[in-house]
Short mmCIF file of C-alpha atoms in Angstrom, two decimals:
data_model
loop_
_atom_site.label_atom_id
_atom_site.label_comp_id
_atom_site.label_asym_id
_atom_site.label_seq_id
_atom_site.Cartn_x
_atom_site.Cartn_y
_atom_site.Cartn_z
CA MET A 6 25.57 -7.15 7.76
CA ARG A 7 27.95 -4.21 8.13
CA TRP A 8 28.79 -1.89 5.56
CA SER A 9 32.05 -0.66 5.61
CA GLY A 10 33.11 2.67 5.65
CA GLN A 11 29.37 3.79 5.09
CA GLU A 12 28.73 4.59 9.33
CA LEU A 13 27.77 8.20 9.83
CA THR A 14 28.29 10.00 13.03
CA THR A 15 25.54 11.35 15.26
CA GLU A 16 25.67 14.73 13.53
CA GLN A 17 25.48 13.04 10.14
CA ALA A 18 22.68 10.90 10.69
CA GLY A 19 20.70 13.80 12.19
CA ALA A 20 20.55 13.12 15.75
CA LEU A 21 17.45 11.41 15.91
CA PRO A 22 16.13 12.19 19.63
CA GLY A 23 13.46 9.12 19.93
CA LEU A 24 16.23 6.42 19.03
CA ALA A 25 19.08 7.97 21.33
CA ARG A 26 16.57 8.74 24.11
CA LEU A 27 15.95 4.90 24.05
CA ASN A 28 19.44 4.04 23.92
CA ASN A 29 18.95 1.23 21.21
CA LEU A 30 20.35 2.93 18.33
CA VAL A 31 23.67 1.09 17.29
CA ARG A 32 24.60 3.27 14.19
CA SER A 33 23.25 4.82 10.98
CA VAL A 34 24.48 3.75 7.66
CA ARG A 35 24.52 5.00 3.78
CA THR A 36 25.49 3.23 0.72
CA PRO A 37 25.70 4.34 -2.70
CA GLU A 38 22.92 1.88 -3.87
CA PHE A 39 20.20 3.18 -1.49
CA ALA A 40 21.01 6.67 -2.69
CA GLY A 41 19.32 9.23 -0.49
CA ILE A 42 18.44 6.76 2.16
CA THR A 43 19.58 6.47 5.60
CA PHE A 44 19.58 2.64 7.76
CA HIS A 45 19.28 3.12 11.25
CA GLU A 46 20.35 -0.30 12.74
CA ILE A 47 18.39 -0.69 16.25
CA LEU A 48 18.55 -3.04 18.96
CA ALA A 49 15.03 -3.84 19.19
CA LYS A 50 13.33 -5.19 22.46
CA SER A 51 10.87 -7.59 21.25
CA ALA A 52 10.16 -9.33 17.81
CA LEU A 53 7.20 -11.19 18.14
CA ASN A 54 3.97 -8.57 17.34
CA ARG A 55 0.50 -10.30 18.44
CA VAL A 56 -2.49 -9.24 16.45
CA PRO A 57 -5.47 -7.85 18.08
CA GLY A 58 -7.95 -10.42 19.31
CA GLN A 59 -10.50 -8.67 17.08
CA SER A 60 -8.80 -8.36 14.29
CA ALA A 61 -10.11 -10.84 11.13
CA MET A 62 -6.61 -12.00 10.40
CA PRO A 63 -6.26 -15.74 10.56
CA PHE A 64 -3.01 -15.77 12.48
CA GLY A 65 -2.15 -14.46 15.95
CA TRP A 66 1.51 -13.32 15.73
CA THR A 67 3.69 -11.80 13.30
CA ILE A 68 7.29 -10.58 13.05
CA ASN A 69 8.30 -7.41 10.94
CA PRO A 70 12.38 -7.08 10.73
CA TYR A 71 11.95 -3.60 9.01
CA ARG A 72 10.26 -0.12 9.74
CA GLY A 73 9.76 2.70 7.10
CA CYS A 74 9.36 2.85 3.22
CA SER A 75 11.56 4.17 0.78
CA HIS A 76 9.13 4.50 -2.08
CA ALA A 77 6.80 6.69 -0.17
CA CYS A 78 5.98 10.08 -2.11
CA ALA A 79 6.39 13.67 -0.89
CA TYR A 80 3.14 15.86 -0.96
CA CYS A 81 4.09 19.63 -0.18
CA LEU A 82 2.80 23.13 -0.22
CA SER A 83 3.90 26.66 0.00
CA PRO A 84 3.66 27.75 3.86
CA GLU A 85 1.38 30.65 2.75
CA THR A 86 -1.12 28.58 1.56
CA LEU A 87 -4.72 29.04 3.29
CA ILE A 88 -6.16 25.93 5.05
CA LEU A 89 -9.93 25.81 5.78
CA MET A 90 -10.56 25.06 9.53
CA ALA A 91 -13.49 23.43 10.77
CA ASP A 92 -14.44 26.67 12.43
CA GLY A 93 -14.93 28.36 8.75
CA ARG A 94 -12.05 30.20 9.27
CA GLN A 95 -8.85 29.99 6.91
CA LYS A 96 -5.23 29.93 8.32
CA PRO A 97 -1.71 29.85 6.49
CA LEU A 98 -0.26 26.20 6.27
CA TRP A 99 2.54 27.30 8.47
CA GLU A 100 0.13 28.47 11.70
CA VAL A 101 -1.68 24.84 11.38
CA ARG A 102 -0.93 22.54 14.02
CA VAL A 103 -1.40 18.75 14.89
CA GLY A 104 -4.33 18.52 16.74
CA ASP A 105 -6.29 21.19 15.12
CA ALA A 106 -9.63 20.74 13.47
CA ILE A 107 -9.92 21.42 9.68
CA MET A 108 -11.91 20.52 6.61
CA GLY A 109 -11.56 17.62 4.64
CA THR A 110 -13.62 15.39 2.39
CA GLU A 111 -14.82 12.00 2.15
CA THR A 112 -17.26 9.76 0.16
CA VAL A 113 -20.93 9.51 1.38
CA GLY A 114 -23.05 7.40 -0.90
CA ALA A 115 -22.63 8.83 -4.63
CA TYR A 116 -21.31 12.23 -3.53
CA ARG A 117 -18.00 13.56 -1.74
CA ARG A 118 -18.76 15.85 0.78
CA TYR A 119 -16.67 18.16 3.42
CA VAL A 120 -16.57 16.97 6.55
CA GLN A 121 -14.43 17.73 9.56
CA THR A 122 -10.98 15.99 10.31
CA THR A 123 -7.97 16.36 12.45
CA VAL A 124 -4.09 17.09 11.66
CA LEU A 125 -2.37 14.24 12.48
CA ALA A 126 0.95 15.24 11.60
CA SER A 127 3.07 18.22 9.90
CA TRP A 128 6.54 18.45 8.93
CA ASP A 129 8.83 21.02 6.97
CA THR A 130 10.75 20.13 3.72
CA ARG A 131 12.30 21.90 0.95
CA LYS A 132 11.35 21.07 -2.53
CA ARG A 133 11.31 22.72 -5.84
CA GLY A 134 8.37 24.76 -6.48
CA TYR A 135 5.60 25.15 -9.13
CA ARG A 136 2.83 27.27 -9.46
CA VAL A 137 -0.45 26.29 -10.32
CA THR A 138 -3.03 29.04 -11.96
CA LEU A 139 -6.67 28.42 -12.52
CA ALA A 140 -9.07 30.44 -14.59
CA ASP A 141 -10.71 32.44 -11.53
CA GLY A 142 -7.00 33.46 -10.50
CA THR A 143 -6.35 31.20 -7.79
CA GLU A 144 -2.84 30.48 -7.56
CA LEU A 145 -1.14 27.49 -5.86
CA VAL A 146 2.37 26.84 -5.10
CA ALA A 147 3.30 23.35 -4.67
CA SER A 148 6.16 20.48 -5.19
CA GLY A 149 5.75 18.55 -8.24
CA ASP A 150 4.59 15.59 -6.27
CA HIS A 151 1.76 16.99 -4.81
CA ARG A 152 -1.71 16.00 -5.81
CA PHE A 153 -4.97 18.00 -6.65
CA LEU A 154 -8.41 16.51 -6.62
CA THR A 155 -9.61 17.12 -10.41
CA GLU A 156 -12.72 16.24 -12.07
CA ARG A 157 -11.36 12.91 -13.78
CA GLY A 158 -9.42 11.87 -9.99
CA TRP A 159 -6.41 13.03 -8.39
CA LYS A 160 -3.69 14.34 -10.49
CA TYR A 161 0.12 15.24 -9.74
CA VAL A 162 1.15 18.59 -10.27
CA THR A 163 3.73 17.53 -12.79
CA ARG A 164 4.79 14.25 -14.44
CA ALA A 165 7.30 12.21 -12.87
CA MET A 166 10.79 13.92 -12.22
CA ARG A 167 12.42 10.57 -13.00
CA GLY A 168 11.73 7.65 -15.18
CA ASP A 169 8.88 7.24 -17.79
CA GLY A 170 6.56 9.70 -16.40
CA GLN A 171 3.69 7.10 -15.97
CA ARG A 172 1.58 8.89 -13.82
CA PRO A 173 -1.60 11.38 -13.77
CA TYR A 174 -0.60 15.05 -13.71
CA LEU A 175 -2.45 18.41 -14.42
CA THR A 176 -2.48 19.90 -17.93
CA ASP A 177 -4.42 22.75 -19.13
CA ASN A 178 -8.35 22.78 -18.56
CA ASN A 179 -8.18 20.09 -15.92
CA LYS A 180 -10.91 21.25 -13.56
CA LEU A 181 -9.98 21.45 -9.78
CA MET A 182 -12.67 20.32 -7.38
CA GLY A 183 -13.24 22.72 -4.63
CA PHE A 184 -14.67 26.44 -4.26
CA GLY A 185 -11.53 28.51 -5.39
CA LEU A 186 -10.25 31.60 -3.32
CA VAL A 187 -11.15 34.53 -5.49
CA GLY A 188 -13.94 36.97 -4.24
CA PRO A 189 -15.39 37.02 -1.05
CA ALA A 190 -14.65 33.80 -0.16
CA ILE A 191 -11.32 34.75 1.76
CA ASP A 192 -13.17 37.47 3.72
CA ARG A 193 -15.68 35.48 5.40
CA LYS A 194 -16.16 32.14 7.51
CA LEU A 195 -17.11 29.02 5.22
CA SER A 196 -19.57 26.69 6.68
CA ILE A 197 -19.94 24.01 4.41
CA ALA A 198 -19.53 20.91 6.67
CA GLY A 199 -22.08 18.22 4.90
CA ALA A 200 -22.30 19.86 1.70
CA ALA A 201 -21.57 18.27 -1.56
CA VAL A 202 -18.24 19.11 -3.34
CA LYS A 203 -19.86 21.34 -6.27
CA SER A 204 -18.88 24.86 -7.46
CA ALA A 205 -19.68 26.87 -10.38
CA ALA A 206 -16.31 28.60 -9.71
CA LEU A 207 -13.75 28.73 -12.70
CA LEU A 208 -11.09 26.41 -11.51
CA GLN A 209 -9.71 25.29 -14.84
CA VAL A 210 -6.07 24.50 -14.83
CA VAL A 211 -4.51 27.63 -16.88
CA SER A 212 -0.98 26.87 -16.56
CA VAL A 213 1.74 25.10 -14.37
CA GLU A 214 4.76 27.21 -13.90
CA ASP A 215 8.25 25.85 -13.16
CA LEU A 216 9.54 28.53 -10.65
CA GLU A 217 13.04 26.87 -11.30
CA THR A 218 13.94 27.20 -7.29
CA THR A 219 14.13 24.94 -4.11
CA MET A 220 11.73 26.35 -1.56
CA ASP A 221 10.45 25.83 2.07
CA MET A 222 7.19 23.68 2.00
CA ILE A 223 5.19 22.18 4.35
CA ASP A 224 2.86 19.27 4.34
CA ILE A 225 0.11 17.70 6.78
CA THR A 226 -1.34 14.45 7.28
CA THR A 227 -4.99 14.22 8.20
CA GLY A 228 -7.61 11.45 9.10
CA THR A 229 -9.45 11.92 5.90
CA GLY A 230 -6.33 11.74 3.62
CA ASP A 231 -6.73 15.43 2.32
CA PHE A 232 -7.43 19.11 3.10
CA ILE A 233 -8.70 22.26 1.51
CA ALA A 234 -5.91 24.31 0.24
CA ASN A 235 -6.44 28.00 -1.31
CA GLY A 236 -10.04 26.67 -1.84
CA VAL A 237 -9.29 23.42 -3.63
CA ILE A 238 -9.11 19.70 -2.65
CA SER A 239 -5.41 18.79 -1.54
CA HIS A 240 -4.09 15.23 -1.20
CA ASN A 241 -1.94 14.81 1.89
CA CYS A 242 0.15 11.87 2.80
CA PHE A 243 -1.48 8.91 4.60
CA ALA A 244 0.14 7.01 7.45
CA ARG A 245 3.35 8.88 7.80
CA ASN A 246 2.42 9.33 11.61
CA THR A 247 3.33 5.72 12.12
CA HIS A 248 7.00 7.06 11.87
CA THR A 249 6.64 9.40 14.95
CA TYR A 250 6.65 6.56 17.45
CA LEU A 251 10.18 7.22 17.92
CA ASP A 252 10.18 10.81 17.55
CA LEU A 253 11.08 10.64 13.95
CA ASP A 254 9.64 13.15 11.56
CA ALA A 255 6.55 11.88 9.66
CA GLY A 256 7.57 13.35 6.58
CA LYS A 257 11.20 13.18 4.70
CA ASP A 258 12.00 10.24 7.60
CA PHE A 259 9.28 8.26 6.58
CA ASP A 260 11.09 8.11 3.12
CA ASN A 261 14.68 7.94 4.01
CA GLU A 262 15.06 7.01 7.52
CA ILE A 263 14.57 3.18 7.42
CA ILE A 264 14.57 1.28 10.93
CA VAL A 265 16.34 -2.22 10.80
CA LYS A 266 16.32 -4.57 13.86
CA VAL A 267 19.41 -5.96 13.42
CA ASN A 268 19.19 -8.02 16.34
CA VAL A 269 15.48 -9.38 15.52
CA ALA A 270 16.81 -12.95 15.52
CA GLU A 271 18.49 -13.09 18.95
CA VAL A 272 15.59 -11.28 20.66
CA LEU A 273 13.34 -13.62 18.81
CA ARG A 274 15.00 -16.60 20.26
CA LYS A 275 14.49 -15.42 23.63
CA GLU A 276 10.81 -14.77 23.29
CA LEU A 277 10.22 -18.19 21.54
CA ALA A 278 12.19 -19.66 24.62
CA ARG A 279 9.67 -18.45 27.27
CA PRO A 280 7.85 -21.18 29.02
CA ALA A 281 4.67 -19.03 28.08
CA TRP A 282 5.28 -19.78 24.53
CA GLU A 283 2.58 -21.95 23.15
CA ARG A 284 4.12 -22.40 19.35
CA ASN A 285 1.42 -20.49 17.95
CA ALA A 286 2.02 -20.05 14.01
CA VAL A 287 3.83 -16.78 12.93
CA ALA A 288 3.21 -15.19 9.76
CA LEU A 289 5.89 -13.10 7.85
CA GLY A 290 4.88 -10.67 5.14
CA THR A 291 1.59 -9.35 6.79
CA ASN A 292 2.77 -5.66 7.21
CA THR A 293 6.16 -5.44 5.49
CA ASP A 294 7.87 -7.62 2.98
CA PRO A 295 10.10 -9.54 4.84
CA TYR A 296 12.29 -9.91 1.39
CA GLN A 297 12.44 -6.40 0.67
CA ARG A 298 15.55 -5.10 -1.05
CA ALA A 299 17.42 -4.39 1.91
CA GLU A 300 17.51 -7.91 3.04
CA GLY A 301 19.73 -8.56 0.35
CA ARG A 302 22.71 -6.70 2.61
CA TYR A 303 20.96 -7.20 6.08
CA ARG A 304 20.20 -10.83 5.74
CA LEU A 305 17.89 -10.77 8.70
CA MET A 306 15.58 -13.47 7.53
CA PRO A 307 17.89 -16.44 7.87
CA GLY A 308 18.09 -16.07 11.82
CA VAL A 309 14.32 -15.35 11.92
CA ILE A 310 13.59 -18.67 10.03
CA ALA A 311 16.57 -20.73 12.14
CA ALA A 312 15.01 -19.55 15.42
CA LEU A 313 11.45 -20.31 14.65
CA ALA A 314 12.17 -23.84 13.36
CA ASP A 315 14.67 -24.39 16.49
CA SER A 316 11.98 -23.54 18.74
CA GLY A 317 9.23 -25.90 17.22
CA THR A 318 7.17 -22.82 15.53
CA PRO A 319 5.01 -23.17 12.52
CA LEU A 320 5.78 -20.39 10.07
CA SER A 321 4.43 -18.88 6.84
CA ILE A 322 5.90 -16.42 4.51
CA LEU A 323 4.17 -14.31 1.85
CA THR A 324 6.14 -12.18 -0.59
CA LYS A 325 6.20 -10.68 -3.78
CA GLY A 326 10.25 -10.72 -3.83
CA THR A 327 12.31 -13.16 -5.59
CA LEU A 328 15.17 -13.02 -2.88
CA ILE A 329 13.31 -15.68 -0.85
CA ARG A 330 15.11 -18.24 -3.41
CA ARG A 331 18.52 -17.11 -1.40
CA ASP A 332 17.04 -18.93 1.70
CA LEU A 333 15.65 -22.13 0.13
CA ASP A 334 18.16 -24.33 1.80
CA LEU A 335 17.43 -22.99 5.36
CA LEU A 336 13.48 -23.27 4.57
CA VAL A 337 14.28 -27.06 3.28
CA GLU A 338 15.87 -27.41 6.57
CA ALA A 339 13.08 -26.07 8.77
CA SER A 340 10.37 -27.93 7.19
CA THR A 341 11.70 -31.08 8.39
CA LEU A 342 11.05 -29.65 11.93
CA VAL A 343 8.04 -27.28 11.78
CA PRO A 344 5.54 -26.69 9.04
CA VAL A 345 6.32 -24.20 6.68
CA ASP A 346 3.77 -22.39 4.49
CA LEU A 347 5.19 -20.38 1.58
CA ALA A 348 3.18 -18.13 -1.05
CA LEU A 349 4.24 -15.90 -3.74
CA SER A 350 1.69 -12.74 -4.51
CA ILE A 351 1.24 -13.07 -8.11
CA ALA A 352 -2.21 -11.01 -8.98
CA ILE A 353 -1.81 -10.00 -12.89
CA TYR A 354 -0.67 -12.47 -16.00
CA ASP A 355 -1.02 -9.63 -18.51
CA ASP A 356 2.83 -7.89 -18.92
CA GLU A 357 1.57 -5.01 -19.94
CA LEU A 358 -1.23 -4.54 -17.19
CA GLN A 359 1.19 -5.85 -14.41
CA SER A 360 3.51 -3.17 -15.26
CA ALA A 361 1.15 -0.35 -15.13
CA VAL A 362 -0.78 -1.40 -11.93
CA GLU A 363 2.55 -2.86 -10.19
CA PRO A 364 5.60 -0.96 -11.11
CA GLY A 365 8.76 -1.67 -9.51
CA THR A 366 7.83 -5.17 -8.34
CA PRO A 367 9.26 -8.42 -10.21
CA SER A 368 7.77 -9.38 -13.26
CA THR A 369 4.97 -12.23 -13.20
CA ALA A 370 7.60 -14.65 -14.79
CA ALA A 371 9.99 -13.88 -12.40
CA ARG A 372 7.35 -14.82 -9.63
CA LEU A 373 6.39 -17.93 -11.39
CA ALA A 374 10.26 -18.72 -11.67
CA THR A 375 10.42 -18.63 -8.04
CA VAL A 376 7.54 -20.76 -7.49
CA THR A 377 9.01 -23.37 -9.34
CA ALA A 378 12.36 -23.18 -7.58
CA ILE A 379 10.35 -23.63 -4.40
CA ARG A 380 8.56 -26.61 -5.70
CA GLU A 381 11.61 -28.10 -7.32
CA ARG A 382 13.27 -28.18 -3.44
CA GLY A 383 10.24 -30.16 -2.54
CA LEU A 384 8.33 -27.36 -0.61
CA ARG A 385 4.97 -26.37 -1.35
CA CYS A 386 4.11 -23.20 -2.68
CA SER A 387 0.86 -21.37 -2.73
CA VAL A 388 0.11 -18.44 -5.30
CA PHE A 389 -1.90 -15.65 -4.12
CA MET A 390 -4.27 -14.22 -7.02
CA MET A 391 -4.68 -11.10 -5.15
CA PRO A 392 -6.36 -9.05 -5.96
CA ILE A 393 -8.53 -10.18 -8.65
CA LEU A 394 -9.45 -6.51 -10.69
CA PRO A 395 -13.41 -6.35 -11.63
CA PHE A 396 -13.50 -6.06 -15.56
CA LEU A 397 -10.02 -6.46 -16.27
CA THR A 398 -8.49 -9.69 -14.78
CA ASP A 399 -11.88 -11.33 -13.92
CA THR A 400 -12.89 -12.75 -17.16
CA ARG A 401 -12.93 -16.18 -17.80
CA ALA A 402 -10.06 -16.12 -20.42
CA HIS A 403 -7.79 -14.08 -17.98
CA LEU A 404 -8.19 -16.33 -15.08
CA ASP A 405 -8.18 -19.59 -16.82
CA ASP A 406 -4.39 -18.51 -18.41
CA ALA A 407 -3.69 -17.31 -14.74
CA LEU A 408 -4.44 -20.67 -13.46
CA ARG A 409 -3.00 -22.44 -16.31
CA GLN A 410 0.44 -20.58 -15.99
CA ALA A 411 0.39 -21.00 -11.90
CA LYS A 412 -0.03 -24.94 -12.56
CA ALA A 413 2.68 -24.95 -14.83
CA ALA A 414 5.18 -23.09 -12.47
CA GLY A 415 4.17 -25.96 -9.76
CA ALA A 416 2.01 -23.99 -7.50
CA SER A 417 0.42 -26.33 -4.77
CA ASP A 418 -2.84 -24.25 -4.97
CA VAL A 419 -4.34 -20.99 -5.15
CA MET A 420 -6.09 -18.70 -3.06
CA TYR A 421 -7.78 -15.42 -4.49
CA THR A 422 -10.06 -12.21 -3.49
CA ALA A 423 -11.53 -9.51 -5.39
CA LEU A 424 -9.85 -5.94 -4.95
CA HIS A 425 -10.03 -4.40 -1.66
CA LEU A 426 -9.36 -0.44 -2.13
CA ARG A 427 -8.04 0.88 1.31
CA PRO A 428 -7.54 4.25 2.12
CA GLY A 429 -4.60 5.42 0.21
CA VAL A 430 -4.74 2.72 -2.10
CA ARG A 431 -8.02 3.60 -3.06
CA ASP A 432 -6.92 7.08 -4.48
CA TRP A 433 -3.75 5.68 -6.46
CA PHE A 434 -6.00 3.07 -8.04
CA MET A 435 -8.69 5.27 -9.15
CA GLN A 436 -6.26 7.72 -10.54
CA TRP A 437 -4.93 5.02 -12.72
CA LEU A 438 -8.04 3.67 -13.67
CA ALA A 439 -9.02 7.56 -14.73
CA ARG A 440 -5.93 7.29 -16.85
CA ASP A 441 -6.00 4.02 -18.37
CA HIS A 442 -9.65 2.70 -18.39
CA PRO A 443 -11.39 6.02 -18.13
CA ASP A 444 -14.87 3.91 -19.20
CA LEU A 445 -14.53 1.62 -16.01
CA VAL A 446 -14.52 4.53 -13.50
CA PRO A 447 -18.29 4.77 -12.96
CA ARG A 448 -18.56 1.08 -12.55
CA TYR A 449 -15.93 1.02 -10.09
CA HIS A 450 -17.75 4.01 -8.36
CA GLU A 451 -20.82 1.90 -8.12
CA LEU A 452 -18.80 -1.25 -6.82
CA TYR A 453 -16.76 0.52 -4.28
CA GLY A 454 -19.36 3.87 -3.57
CA ARG A 455 -20.13 2.89 0.13
CA SER A 456 -17.19 0.20 1.33
CA ALA A 457 -13.77 -0.66 0.67
CA TYR A 458 -14.96 -3.98 -0.21
CA ALA A 459 -16.38 -5.48 -3.48
CA PRO A 460 -20.24 -5.95 -2.92
CA LYS A 461 -21.27 -9.24 -1.71
CA GLY A 462 -23.03 -9.88 -5.10
CA TYR A 463 -19.79 -9.35 -6.86
CA ARG A 464 -17.93 -11.50 -4.68
CA GLN A 465 -20.19 -14.22 -5.17
CA TRP A 466 -20.41 -14.08 -8.93
CA LEU A 467 -16.27 -14.32 -9.01
CA ALA A 468 -16.58 -17.15 -6.56
CA LEU A 469 -18.73 -19.13 -8.92
CA ARG A 470 -16.60 -18.15 -12.11
CA ILE A 471 -13.26 -19.10 -10.57
CA LYS A 472 -13.54 -21.85 -8.39
CA PRO A 473 -14.69 -24.27 -11.28
CA LEU A 474 -11.48 -23.27 -12.81
CA ILE A 475 -9.37 -23.90 -9.41
CA ARG A 476 -10.87 -27.18 -9.54
CA ALA A 477 -10.01 -28.12 -13.15
CA HIS A 478 -6.61 -27.07 -12.89
CA GLY A 479 -5.90 -28.97 -9.80
CA LEU A 480 -5.23 -26.16 -7.65
CA GLU A 481 -7.48 -26.66 -5.08
CA HIS A 482 -6.31 -27.75 -1.54
CA GLY A 483 -9.02 -27.95 1.21
CA ILE A 484 -10.77 -25.23 3.09
CA GLU A 485 -8.35 -24.35 5.87
CA ASP A 486 -4.50 -24.03 5.99
CA PRO A 487 -3.03 -25.83 8.87
CA VAL A 488 -0.22 -23.16 9.50
CA THR A 489 -2.33 -19.98 8.68
CA GLY A 490 -5.77 -20.96 9.59
CA GLY A 491 -6.56 -19.10 6.05
CA VAL A 492 -9.58 -20.52 3.90
CA ARG A 493 -8.06 -22.56 0.69
CA SER A 494 -9.67 -22.60 -2.30
CA ARG A 495 -12.26 -25.41 -2.43
CA ALA A 496 -15.82 -25.64 -4.85
CA LEU A 497 -18.05 -28.35 -3.74
CA ALA A 498 -19.62 -30.00 -6.52
CA ARG A 499 -23.40 -29.78 -5.69
CA PRO A 500 -25.91 -28.15 -8.39
CA VAL A 501 -27.63 -24.94 -7.82
CA PRO A 502 -29.77 -22.64 -9.75
CA ALA A 503 -28.04 -20.92 -12.18
CA VAL A 504 -26.48 -17.41 -11.34
CA PRO A 505 -27.18 -14.17 -13.37
CA ALA A 506 -23.86 -12.58 -14.93
CA PHE A 507 -22.66 -9.88 -12.87
CA PRO A 508 -23.70 -6.46 -14.59
CA GLY A 509 -20.90 -5.63 -16.91
CA GLN A 510 -19.87 -9.22 -17.69
CA PRO A 511 -22.06 -11.06 -20.13
CA GLU A 512 -20.75 -14.56 -19.40
CA PRO A 513 -23.57 -16.83 -17.03
CA GLY A 514 -21.97 -17.92 -14.04
CA PRO A 515 -21.11 -21.97 -13.58
CA ARG A 516 -23.86 -23.99 -11.50
CA LEU A 517 -21.63 -24.81 -8.45
CA LEU A 518 -22.16 -24.04 -4.74
CA ILE A 519 -19.11 -22.41 -3.58
CA ALA A 520 -17.06 -22.34 -0.54
CA GLY A 521 -15.86 -18.71 1.07
CA GLU A 522 -13.01 -17.04 -0.62
CA LEU A 523 -10.08 -16.12 1.46
CA PRO A 524 -10.75 -12.66 3.36
CA PRO A 525 -9.22 -9.62 2.25
CA GLU A 526 -7.19 -8.85 5.51
CA LEU A 527 -5.12 -11.37 4.82
CA HIS A 528 -3.46 -9.91 2.12
CA PRO A 529 -1.85 -6.48 3.74
CA THR A 530 -0.42 -4.92 0.38
CA LEU A 531 -2.34 -4.93 -2.47
CA PHE A 532 -0.03 -3.21 -4.85
#
């Protein structure tokens, strides 16, 4: 794809040194329909990515045509903000460097504790400033998108600048977590490593003042995903440092500079033609959705699909997008040459809940219609009910209705797994939960207090509930899929002693012995 009249000069594009040094930057492009985003078209040197041998993923190879994300948030603070270093000193943010040891926090057992962490990335930006004043006199100057930890979870400084404002934000009397900066704290070293996050300081929010000016700000990425700013726990942007592999800035570039491998299909064909290639199954959608919005303009997937099929390589595609319908003719043709495994991720079948948990994604109805379109072309299509949310979407009524809708849409089978709260996703989800379902927060802390995974007891209980429903709706399909190797839904009808209801769920579990669920790692993007 070429966007006529939108090409930028090197100076306009920002002169990205990493891309230029590798001599693979074709051009940089901006277009009105992607306001504020620059697409950097590169000539990739490789297309196939090998999954590390120690990974639990049930596939060995992936392809990612795009790098970067246009939906990332910006978390920024005033350069004068004091950061707590690992040695107990406090430095202004502008003095903090990549590699410095500082203090962050992590949950250990039932408590959040102060721990040492490392600065992984740092970047400058300019944002509209807001002053947050606390009852003890502590002041913090930050962007509206910055987040601080409160007694009710992470909250943004302000409501959303655009849209309907549906995100948790600071209000009067919210109490921030930390120790504050007023008094002797700034005059001596603070030795708090290992201590629980508790404080008698008066850290209630007194006011959030719009400074009505754009100002220089700095943000950092740390190993724990947070740091101590002016004596309170401050969120940072996680995973942005992945964009530095080509000398790209880890801040605004991650949001606005999207790398597009325009030659991915041509490179892929060469790799698949090598005598050493064993035609192992290749999975798409394991890292970035191959049918993200930009694919509508770049059209990289048709070439990828054709290359795989022509070489005799089985392929699987997992997507939340409906754009896959554009390529159904090609996928039908490919299926005559190699196994083609398609799946739509459809986790929530309550419209209001789906809109709250998955804002910006196609609706459940649109994705179910895509399943129908795929099946009408004679292709199999799985539905990934991932993740199932404890105490929200795990009721018998919700599961039964979800499976009924999937069956009516023509789904070949259903895979499922319980919610997996990865770092970053965990923070976002717990904020949402505290806002919309505060009564469930203690239950979630109990379930996920020690691990990103739901405990074994809950997963066994969920299996006992959902497997008979899957079978009753005719959506089971054996234990192992020939393309991905993933565990499919299947129940073994062998009576076993009754299982007590999981705490918080009064209904008793059915009397069936259940085969294992799909590993959580198979579904890379939960929201």
